[in-house]
Coordinates of C-alpha atoms in Angstrom, one line a residue:
M7 CA -318.6 -28.0 -111.4
G8 CA -320.3 -25.1 -113.2
T9 CA -324.1 -24.7 -113.7
S10 CA -325.3 -24.6 -117.3
F11 CA -328.3 -22.4 -118.3
R12 CA -330.4 -23.0 -121.4
I13 CA -333.0 -20.8 -122.9
G14 CA -336.2 -22.6 -124.0
N15 CA -338.4 -21.8 -127.0
N16 CA -338.3 -18.9 -129.3
H17 CA -340.9 -16.9 -127.3
E18 CA -338.7 -17.1 -124.2
K19 CA -335.7 -16.0 -126.2
L20 CA -337.6 -13.0 -127.6
S21 CA -338.8 -12.0 -124.2
I22 CA -335.4 -12.1 -122.6
L23 CA -333.8 -10.2 -125.5
S24 CA -336.5 -7.5 -125.2
V25 CA -335.7 -7.0 -121.5
L26 CA -332.0 -6.8 -122.2
L27 CA -332.5 -4.2 -125.0
L28 CA -335.0 -2.1 -123.1
P29 CA -332.5 0.3 -121.5
I30 CA -330.8 0.9 -124.8
M31 CA -334.1 1.6 -126.6
F32 CA -335.1 4.0 -123.8
S33 CA -331.8 5.9 -124.1
L34 CA -332.2 6.2 -127.9
L35 CA -335.8 7.4 -127.6
S36 CA -334.7 10.0 -125.0
V37 CA -331.9 11.3 -127.2
S38 CA -334.1 11.4 -130.3
S39 CA -336.8 13.3 -128.4
T40 CA -334.4 16.1 -127.6
G41 CA -332.9 16.1 -131.1
N42 CA -329.5 17.0 -129.7
V43 CA -327.1 14.2 -129.1
T44 CA -324.2 16.6 -128.3
Q45 CA -326.3 18.3 -125.6
E46 CA -327.1 14.9 -124.0
I47 CA -323.5 13.9 -123.9
Q48 CA -322.4 17.2 -122.4
S49 CA -325.1 16.8 -119.7
L50 CA -323.8 13.3 -119.0
N51 CA -320.2 14.5 -118.7
A52 CA -321.3 17.3 -116.3
S53 CA -323.0 14.8 -114.1
I54 CA -319.9 12.6 -114.0
A55 CA -317.8 15.6 -113.2
A56 CA -320.1 16.6 -110.4
L57 CA -319.7 13.2 -108.9
A58 CA -315.9 13.3 -109.3
N59 CA -315.7 16.7 -107.6
H60 CA -318.0 15.9 -104.7
T61 CA -315.3 17.3 -102.4
A62 CA -316.9 20.7 -103.3
D63 CA -319.6 19.8 -100.9
Y64 CA -317.1 19.9 -98.0
P65 CA -316.0 23.0 -96.1
A66 CA -313.1 24.7 -97.9
V67 CA -310.8 23.9 -94.9
A68 CA -311.4 20.1 -95.5
V69 CA -309.8 20.4 -99.0
P70 CA -306.9 22.8 -98.6
S71 CA -304.8 23.8 -101.6
W72 CA -301.9 21.7 -100.6
L73 CA -303.9 18.5 -100.4
D74 CA -303.6 16.0 -103.3
T75 CA -306.7 13.9 -102.9
G76 CA -305.3 11.2 -105.3
S77 CA -302.1 10.8 -103.4
N78 CA -304.0 10.8 -100.1
A79 CA -306.3 8.0 -101.2
W80 CA -303.3 6.0 -102.5
V81 CA -301.3 6.3 -99.3
L82 CA -304.3 5.4 -97.1
T83 CA -304.9 2.4 -99.3
A84 CA -301.2 1.4 -99.3
A85 CA -301.1 1.7 -95.5
T86 CA -304.1 -0.7 -95.3
F87 CA -302.2 -3.2 -97.6
V88 CA -299.3 -3.1 -95.2
G89 CA -301.6 -3.5 -92.2
L90 CA -303.1 -6.6 -93.8
Q91 CA -299.6 -8.0 -94.2
S92 CA -299.4 -8.2 -90.4
V93 CA -303.0 -9.1 -89.5
P94 CA -303.8 -11.5 -90.8
G95 CA -300.8 -12.1 -93.2
V96 CA -297.9 -12.7 -90.8
A97 CA -300.2 -14.1 -88.1
L98 CA -301.4 -16.8 -90.5
Y99 CA -297.9 -17.4 -91.8
Y100 CA -296.3 -17.8 -88.4
A101 CA -299.2 -19.9 -87.1
G102 CA -298.9 -22.3 -90.1
L103 CA -295.2 -22.6 -89.6
S104 CA -295.4 -23.3 -85.9
K105 CA -296.2 -26.6 -84.3
K106 CA -299.9 -27.2 -83.9
K107 CA -299.9 -26.7 -80.2
Y108 CA -298.4 -23.1 -80.6
A109 CA -300.7 -21.8 -83.3
V110 CA -302.7 -19.6 -81.0
N111 CA -299.7 -18.2 -79.2
S112 CA -297.9 -17.4 -82.5
A113 CA -300.9 -15.5 -83.9
L114 CA -301.6 -13.7 -80.6
M115 CA -298.0 -12.5 -80.4
V116 CA -298.6 -10.8 -83.8
F117 CA -302.0 -9.5 -82.9
Y118 CA -300.9 -8.0 -79.6
A119 CA -297.9 -6.3 -81.1
F120 CA -300.0 -4.6 -83.8
A121 CA -302.3 -3.1 -81.2
A122 CA -299.5 -2.2 -78.7
V123 CA -297.4 -0.4 -81.2
L124 CA -300.3 1.8 -82.3
I125 CA -300.8 3.1 -78.8
V126 CA -297.1 3.8 -78.3
W127 CA -296.9 5.3 -81.7
M128 CA -299.6 7.9 -80.9
I129 CA -298.2 8.6 -77.4
A130 CA -294.6 9.2 -78.4
G131 CA -293.3 6.9 -81.2
Y132 CA -294.3 8.9 -84.2
N133 CA -292.8 12.2 -83.2
F134 CA -289.7 10.4 -81.8
G135 CA -289.2 9.0 -85.2
F136 CA -290.5 11.8 -87.5
G137 CA -290.9 14.9 -85.4
K138 CA -288.7 18.0 -84.9
P139 CA -285.2 17.2 -83.6
T140 CA -284.7 17.1 -79.9
L141 CA -281.0 16.3 -80.3
E142 CA -278.7 17.5 -83.1
I143 CA -274.9 17.3 -83.3
D144 CA -273.2 19.7 -85.8
G145 CA -276.5 19.9 -87.8
Y146 CA -277.0 16.1 -87.9
G147 CA -280.4 15.0 -86.6
I148 CA -280.0 12.3 -83.9
L149 CA -283.4 12.0 -82.2
G150 CA -286.9 13.3 -82.7
T151 CA -289.1 14.7 -79.9
P152 CA -291.2 12.1 -78.1
L153 CA -294.5 14.0 -78.0
P154 CA -298.1 12.9 -78.6
A155 CA -299.4 12.9 -82.1
W156 CA -303.1 13.4 -81.4
P157 CA -303.9 17.2 -81.3
G158 CA -306.7 17.6 -83.9
S159 CA -305.0 20.7 -85.4
Y160 CA -301.8 18.6 -85.8
E161 CA -303.5 15.6 -87.4
G162 CA -305.3 17.7 -89.9
S163 CA -302.3 19.7 -90.9
Q164 CA -300.0 19.2 -93.9
T165 CA -297.3 16.5 -93.3
I166 CA -294.0 18.1 -92.5
Y167 CA -291.5 15.9 -90.9
G168 CA -287.8 15.4 -89.9
P169 CA -285.0 17.9 -89.3
G170 CA -285.3 19.1 -92.9
N171 CA -288.9 20.0 -92.5
T172 CA -289.8 17.9 -95.6
P173 CA -293.4 18.6 -96.8
L174 CA -295.8 16.1 -98.4
D175 CA -299.2 16.9 -100.0
I176 CA -301.1 14.6 -97.6
P177 CA -302.5 15.2 -94.1
T178 CA -300.3 14.4 -91.1
S179 CA -302.9 11.9 -90.0
T180 CA -302.4 9.9 -93.2
Y181 CA -298.7 9.9 -92.7
I182 CA -298.9 8.9 -89.0
F183 CA -301.0 5.9 -90.0
F184 CA -298.8 4.9 -92.9
Q185 CA -295.7 5.0 -90.8
F186 CA -297.5 3.2 -88.0
V187 CA -298.0 0.0 -90.0
F188 CA -294.3 -0.1 -90.7
A189 CA -293.5 0.4 -87.1
A190 CA -295.9 -2.4 -86.2
I191 CA -294.7 -5.0 -88.6
T192 CA -291.1 -4.7 -87.4
P193 CA -291.5 -6.3 -83.9
I194 CA -294.1 -8.6 -85.5
L195 CA -291.4 -10.0 -87.8
L196 CA -289.0 -10.2 -84.9
A197 CA -291.4 -12.5 -83.0
G198 CA -290.6 -15.3 -85.5
G199 CA -287.3 -15.8 -83.9
V200 CA -288.6 -16.4 -80.4
L201 CA -291.8 -18.4 -81.1
E202 CA -292.6 -21.6 -79.2
R203 CA -290.9 -20.5 -75.9
M204 CA -291.1 -16.8 -75.0
N205 CA -293.2 -15.8 -72.0
F206 CA -296.1 -13.9 -73.3
K207 CA -296.0 -11.5 -70.4
A208 CA -292.4 -10.6 -71.2
W209 CA -293.4 -10.1 -74.8
M210 CA -296.2 -7.7 -73.7
V211 CA -293.6 -5.5 -71.9
F212 CA -290.9 -5.9 -74.6
V213 CA -292.8 -4.8 -77.6
P214 CA -293.7 -1.2 -76.7
F215 CA -290.3 -0.4 -75.2
W216 CA -288.5 -1.9 -78.2
S217 CA -290.6 0.0 -80.6
L218 CA -289.8 3.3 -78.9
L219 CA -286.1 2.6 -78.1
V220 CA -285.0 0.8 -81.3
Y221 CA -287.5 1.4 -84.2
S222 CA -288.2 5.1 -83.8
P223 CA -284.5 6.2 -83.5
V224 CA -283.5 4.2 -86.6
A225 CA -286.5 5.4 -88.5
Y226 CA -285.4 9.0 -87.6
W227 CA -281.9 8.4 -88.9
L228 CA -283.0 7.0 -92.3
F229 CA -286.6 7.8 -93.0
A230 CA -286.9 11.3 -91.5
G231 CA -283.7 12.7 -92.9
G232 CA -281.6 12.1 -89.8
W233 CA -277.8 11.7 -89.5
L234 CA -277.4 8.5 -91.5
N235 CA -279.5 9.9 -94.3
Q236 CA -277.6 13.1 -94.2
L237 CA -274.4 11.1 -94.6
G238 CA -275.9 9.6 -97.8
V239 CA -277.3 6.3 -96.7
V240 CA -280.4 5.5 -98.7
D241 CA -283.2 3.1 -97.8
F242 CA -286.2 3.4 -100.1
S243 CA -288.8 1.7 -98.0
G244 CA -287.2 0.0 -95.0
G245 CA -284.7 -2.7 -95.8
Y246 CA -282.6 -1.3 -93.0
V247 CA -285.2 0.4 -90.8
I248 CA -287.6 -2.6 -90.8
H249 CA -285.9 -5.7 -91.9
V250 CA -282.3 -5.3 -90.5
D251 CA -284.0 -4.1 -87.3
A252 CA -286.2 -7.1 -87.2
G253 CA -283.5 -9.6 -88.2
V254 CA -280.8 -8.4 -85.9
G255 CA -283.3 -7.9 -83.1
T256 CA -284.3 -11.5 -83.6
L257 CA -280.6 -12.6 -83.2
A258 CA -280.3 -10.7 -79.9
A259 CA -283.7 -11.8 -78.6
A260 CA -283.1 -15.5 -79.4
L261 CA -279.8 -15.2 -77.4
A262 CA -281.4 -13.4 -74.5
V263 CA -284.5 -15.6 -74.3
G264 CA -282.7 -18.9 -74.8
P265 CA -283.4 -21.9 -76.9
R266 CA -286.6 -24.0 -77.2
L267 CA -286.9 -27.3 -75.4
A268 CA -284.4 -29.8 -76.9
S269 CA -287.2 -32.0 -78.2
E270 CA -288.9 -29.2 -80.1
R271 CA -286.1 -27.4 -82.0
K272 CA -287.0 -28.9 -85.3
L273 CA -289.3 -26.7 -87.5
E274 CA -292.6 -28.5 -88.0
A275 CA -295.0 -26.5 -90.2
H276 CA -298.3 -27.9 -89.2
S277 CA -300.5 -26.2 -91.8
L278 CA -299.2 -25.5 -95.3
P279 CA -302.5 -23.9 -96.4
L280 CA -302.1 -21.3 -93.6
V281 CA -298.5 -20.8 -94.7
L282 CA -299.6 -20.2 -98.3
A283 CA -302.4 -17.9 -97.4
G284 CA -300.2 -15.8 -95.2
A285 CA -297.4 -15.6 -97.7
G286 CA -299.8 -14.5 -100.4
L287 CA -301.1 -11.7 -98.3
I288 CA -297.5 -10.7 -97.5
W289 CA -296.5 -10.7 -101.1
L290 CA -299.3 -8.7 -102.5
G291 CA -299.5 -6.4 -99.5
W292 CA -295.9 -5.5 -100.3
D293 CA -297.2 -3.4 -103.2
G294 CA -298.4 -1.0 -100.6
F295 CA -295.2 -1.4 -98.6
N296 CA -292.9 -0.2 -101.4
G297 CA -295.5 1.6 -103.6
G298 CA -296.8 3.8 -100.8
D299 CA -293.4 5.0 -99.6
P300 CA -293.1 7.9 -102.0
G301 CA -296.0 9.5 -100.3
G302 CA -298.2 9.8 -103.4
A303 CA -299.3 8.3 -106.7
T304 CA -296.0 9.0 -108.5
I305 CA -293.8 7.5 -111.2
D306 CA -291.4 6.1 -108.7
A307 CA -294.2 4.5 -106.8
A308 CA -295.2 2.6 -110.0
I309 CA -291.6 1.6 -110.6
A310 CA -291.2 0.4 -107.0
V311 CA -294.3 -1.8 -107.3
L312 CA -293.1 -3.4 -110.5
N313 CA -289.6 -4.0 -109.2
T314 CA -291.0 -5.5 -106.0
N315 CA -292.8 -8.2 -107.9
I316 CA -290.0 -8.9 -110.3
A317 CA -287.5 -9.5 -107.5
T318 CA -289.9 -11.6 -105.5
A319 CA -290.5 -13.9 -108.4
A320 CA -286.8 -14.3 -109.1
S321 CA -286.0 -14.9 -105.5
A322 CA -288.7 -17.6 -105.0
I323 CA -287.5 -19.5 -108.0
T324 CA -283.9 -19.2 -106.9
W325 CA -284.7 -20.5 -103.5
M326 CA -286.5 -23.5 -105.0
L327 CA -283.5 -24.2 -107.2
M328 CA -281.3 -24.1 -104.1
D329 CA -283.6 -26.5 -102.3
M330 CA -283.4 -28.8 -105.3
A331 CA -279.7 -28.6 -105.6
F332 CA -279.0 -29.4 -101.9
F333 CA -282.2 -31.3 -100.7
K334 CA -283.3 -32.8 -104.1
K335 CA -286.9 -31.4 -103.8
P336 CA -288.5 -28.0 -103.9
T337 CA -290.9 -27.2 -101.1
L338 CA -293.8 -24.8 -100.5
V339 CA -292.2 -23.5 -97.3
G340 CA -289.0 -22.9 -99.2
A341 CA -290.8 -21.1 -102.0
T342 CA -292.5 -18.8 -99.6
S343 CA -289.2 -18.2 -97.8
G344 CA -287.6 -17.2 -101.1
A345 CA -290.5 -14.9 -101.9
I346 CA -290.1 -13.2 -98.6
T347 CA -286.4 -12.7 -98.9
G348 CA -287.0 -11.2 -102.3
L349 CA -289.5 -8.8 -100.9
V350 CA -287.1 -7.9 -98.1
A351 CA -284.0 -7.4 -100.4
I352 CA -285.8 -5.3 -103.0
T353 CA -287.3 -3.0 -100.3
P354 CA -284.2 -0.7 -99.8
A355 CA -283.7 -0.5 -103.6
A356 CA -287.2 -0.7 -105.1
G357 CA -287.5 2.9 -106.4
Y358 CA -283.8 3.3 -107.4
I359 CA -283.2 0.5 -109.9
N360 CA -284.4 -0.9 -113.2
G361 CA -286.1 -4.3 -113.9
L362 CA -282.9 -6.1 -114.8
Y363 CA -281.3 -5.2 -111.5
A364 CA -284.5 -6.3 -109.7
I365 CA -283.9 -9.8 -111.2
L366 CA -280.3 -9.8 -110.0
I367 CA -281.3 -8.7 -106.5
G368 CA -283.9 -11.5 -106.6
I369 CA -281.2 -14.1 -107.5
A370 CA -279.0 -12.8 -104.7
S371 CA -281.8 -12.8 -102.1
G372 CA -282.8 -16.3 -103.1
S373 CA -279.3 -17.7 -102.6
I374 CA -277.3 -15.6 -100.0
P375 CA -280.0 -15.8 -97.2
W376 CA -280.5 -19.5 -98.1
L377 CA -276.8 -20.1 -97.4
A378 CA -277.0 -18.0 -94.2
L379 CA -280.0 -20.0 -93.0
Y380 CA -278.7 -23.5 -93.6
K381 CA -274.9 -22.9 -93.3
L382 CA -274.3 -19.9 -91.1
E383 CA -277.0 -20.0 -88.5
P384 CA -276.3 -23.6 -87.4
K385 CA -272.7 -22.5 -86.6
L386 CA -274.0 -19.6 -84.5
K387 CA -275.9 -22.1 -82.4
V388 CA -278.7 -19.6 -81.9
D389 CA -282.3 -20.9 -81.8
D390 CA -283.9 -18.6 -84.3
T391 CA -287.2 -20.4 -84.7
L392 CA -288.2 -19.3 -88.2
G393 CA -284.8 -18.1 -89.4
V394 CA -285.7 -14.4 -89.2
F395 CA -282.1 -13.3 -88.9
S396 CA -281.3 -14.8 -92.3
T397 CA -284.6 -14.1 -94.1
H398 CA -284.9 -10.5 -92.9
G399 CA -281.6 -9.4 -91.4
I400 CA -279.2 -10.8 -94.0
A401 CA -281.7 -10.2 -96.9
G402 CA -282.1 -6.6 -95.8
I403 CA -278.3 -6.0 -95.7
V404 CA -277.9 -7.7 -99.1
G405 CA -280.6 -5.4 -100.6
G406 CA -279.2 -2.3 -99.0
I407 CA -275.7 -2.8 -100.3
L408 CA -276.9 -3.8 -103.8
A409 CA -279.0 -0.6 -103.8
G410 CA -275.6 1.2 -103.7
V411 CA -274.3 -0.9 -106.6
F412 CA -277.4 -0.7 -108.9
A413 CA -278.9 2.7 -108.3
D414 CA -279.8 3.8 -111.9
P415 CA -279.8 7.6 -112.6
N416 CA -282.5 7.0 -115.2
V417 CA -284.7 5.8 -112.3
T418 CA -283.4 7.9 -109.4
K419 CA -284.2 11.1 -111.3
Y420 CA -287.8 10.6 -110.2
V421 CA -287.0 10.5 -106.5
D422 CA -283.4 11.5 -105.7
P423 CA -281.5 12.8 -108.7
A424 CA -278.2 13.0 -106.8
L425 CA -278.2 9.2 -106.1
V426 CA -275.9 7.3 -108.4
G427 CA -274.8 3.7 -107.9
G428 CA -271.4 2.0 -108.2
L429 CA -272.1 0.7 -111.7
Y430 CA -272.6 4.3 -112.9
G431 CA -269.3 5.5 -111.4
N432 CA -270.2 6.2 -107.7
W433 CA -268.6 3.2 -105.9
A434 CA -268.4 5.3 -102.7
Q435 CA -272.2 4.7 -102.3
V436 CA -271.5 1.0 -101.7
G437 CA -269.3 1.9 -98.7
I438 CA -271.9 4.3 -97.4
Q439 CA -274.6 1.7 -97.6
A440 CA -272.3 -0.8 -95.7
L441 CA -271.7 1.8 -93.0
G442 CA -275.5 2.3 -92.6
A443 CA -276.0 -1.5 -92.2
A444 CA -273.2 -1.7 -89.6
V445 CA -274.6 1.1 -87.5
V446 CA -278.1 -0.3 -87.5
F447 CA -276.7 -3.8 -86.7
V448 CA -274.7 -2.7 -83.7
Y449 CA -277.3 -0.3 -82.2
D450 CA -280.1 -2.7 -82.7
F451 CA -278.3 -5.7 -81.2
A452 CA -277.1 -3.8 -78.2
I453 CA -280.4 -2.2 -77.2
T454 CA -282.5 -5.3 -77.9
F455 CA -280.2 -7.6 -75.8
G456 CA -279.9 -5.1 -73.0
L457 CA -283.6 -4.4 -72.9
L458 CA -284.5 -8.1 -72.7
K459 CA -282.0 -8.7 -70.0
L460 CA -283.5 -5.8 -68.0
I461 CA -287.0 -7.2 -68.4
G462 CA -285.7 -10.6 -67.4
L463 CA -284.8 -9.2 -64.0
F464 CA -288.6 -8.8 -63.3
I465 CA -290.3 -11.3 -65.6
P466 CA -289.0 -14.6 -66.8
L467 CA -288.2 -14.3 -70.5
Q468 CA -289.0 -18.0 -71.2
A469 CA -292.2 -19.8 -70.3
P470 CA -291.7 -22.7 -67.8
P471 CA -291.0 -26.2 -69.3
D472 CA -294.3 -27.6 -68.1
T473 CA -296.2 -24.8 -69.9
L474 CA -294.2 -25.4 -73.1
Q475 CA -295.0 -29.1 -73.0
I476 CA -298.7 -28.2 -73.2
G477 CA -298.6 -25.2 -75.4
D478 CA -301.5 -22.9 -76.2
Y479 CA -303.9 -24.2 -73.5
A480 CA -301.4 -23.6 -70.7
M481 CA -300.5 -20.1 -72.1
H482 CA -303.9 -18.8 -73.2
G483 CA -306.6 -21.3 -72.1
E484 CA -307.6 -22.1 -75.7
V485 CA -306.4 -24.1 -78.6
A486 CA -306.6 -23.8 -82.4
Y487 CA -307.6 -27.5 -82.8
S488 CA -310.0 -29.3 -80.5
E489 CA -308.1 -32.6 -80.9
L490 CA -305.3 -31.1 -78.9
L491 CA -307.4 -31.3 -75.7
A492 CA -307.2 -35.0 -75.7
T493 CA -303.4 -34.8 -75.4
L494 CA -303.4 -32.6 -72.3
P495 CA -302.0 -34.0 -69.0
I496 CA -304.7 -35.3 -66.6
A497 CA -304.8 -32.2 -64.4
E498 CA -305.3 -29.9 -67.4
E499 CA -307.8 -32.3 -69.0
K500 CA -309.9 -32.3 -65.8
E501 CA -309.8 -28.5 -65.8
V502 CA -311.1 -28.5 -69.4
K503 CA -314.0 -30.8 -68.5
E504 CA -315.0 -28.7 -65.6
D505 CA -314.9 -25.6 -67.8
V506 CA -317.1 -27.3 -70.3
A507 CA -319.6 -28.4 -67.6
E508 CA -319.8 -24.8 -66.2
N509 CA -319.9 -23.0 -69.6
P510 CA -321.2 -25.4 -72.2
K511 CA -322.5 -22.7 -74.6
E512 CA -319.3 -20.5 -74.4
D513 CA -317.0 -23.5 -75.0
K514 CA -319.1 -24.6 -77.9
Q515 CA -318.7 -21.2 -79.5
E516 CA -315.0 -21.2 -79.0
G517 CA -314.7 -24.7 -80.5
K518 CA -313.4 -26.3 -77.3

């Protein structure tokens, strides 16, 4: 309920009005005393210009001629948006979709992956995905060079990446950070397929190696001008590099890790508010995801942001209609799933198409992944906990192929004038896009499955059944909800009481 404010008698009204008008009266008196309004305005403009050009106070080397400060500011901001998609966005979303007893584990898998990928990215991942080629075949870039990205002279230099030595008007440090948040969110999304059973120790080993062996090479092939990009495959902002990687990786990981306990295979979202909060952060964070990809504050960045939101809205509505047609009722979980498939499908096409095609992609992404989730995945008999293969893998493939259909030369002229879609006479582009999807699918599945089987020789991939029966407390010694402590087996309950007796203040702070 709002609070009303009433002014009393006329004397009070006059006093308050005088205070409000005082700054204006002072300004008028100041101008009249000089007798030169134009001079005052020019002085004010000069002060504003001085504030705007405060970079003049820095050493010249800090603001080189190649640096576009506006683009640099936008890309750093966009990168932060994408980072917020992961922590807390996906962390909240996955925690809310999980069973109550796995809320901590779900969020911690996300949080750990975000941190681990950054370290690997700096040690070798960035240059392996965006550095000078260490392997070329007939002029086609196959792999980057896995070298550290931390020399100060390198971080402060102009961004030049890939086999084509492509320059951008932002510092390398900005580009490293921007590409890191993409690298981080990919295994984070993959986690959704192995929630509620994967051994956390195995996850800790898997994430850095997967990022280096799967994500970086695929990023090199498509983002950095490697061989797939040289063949003509386009992926505006990661429909293949991120979402097909995550979705297909999920399929392989779910097979390698094995299914959940038979009694726990039904999805039980325990907190719809967490789901909504996470989905909202993911949706709006995607403006940085697709809008930051051009590397500057450009026209195609604005087009990409608009198309992103159009497709997302169309997809969310379509998914709800599919739920109503088959299940009689729309659901919040369904609406957020549809929004996410829309975000995924528009990603490879965001800067190449017009608004009408964004709606059509949204309709496709709200229906085809829905059918894959509810009709295809059950036949595969793979326990993909949150349906990541359908919502990211299938949606990414759909969007990538439709990018080849809908690429509009009136839009691509801002980013890639040579790109023309099938509807404008270049149907070969559709086949090229399908080739790219197939290559990423096969490579990702093979490396992911093989890597996990190798890790499984040393660390069990799945947590023991008795640990899974308990959940978070057995895995991490803490719970998201204190009432879960009452459900622990006697031995665990005794341990909790002993912990509380020994550390009452600490446990009170942790909410145990």
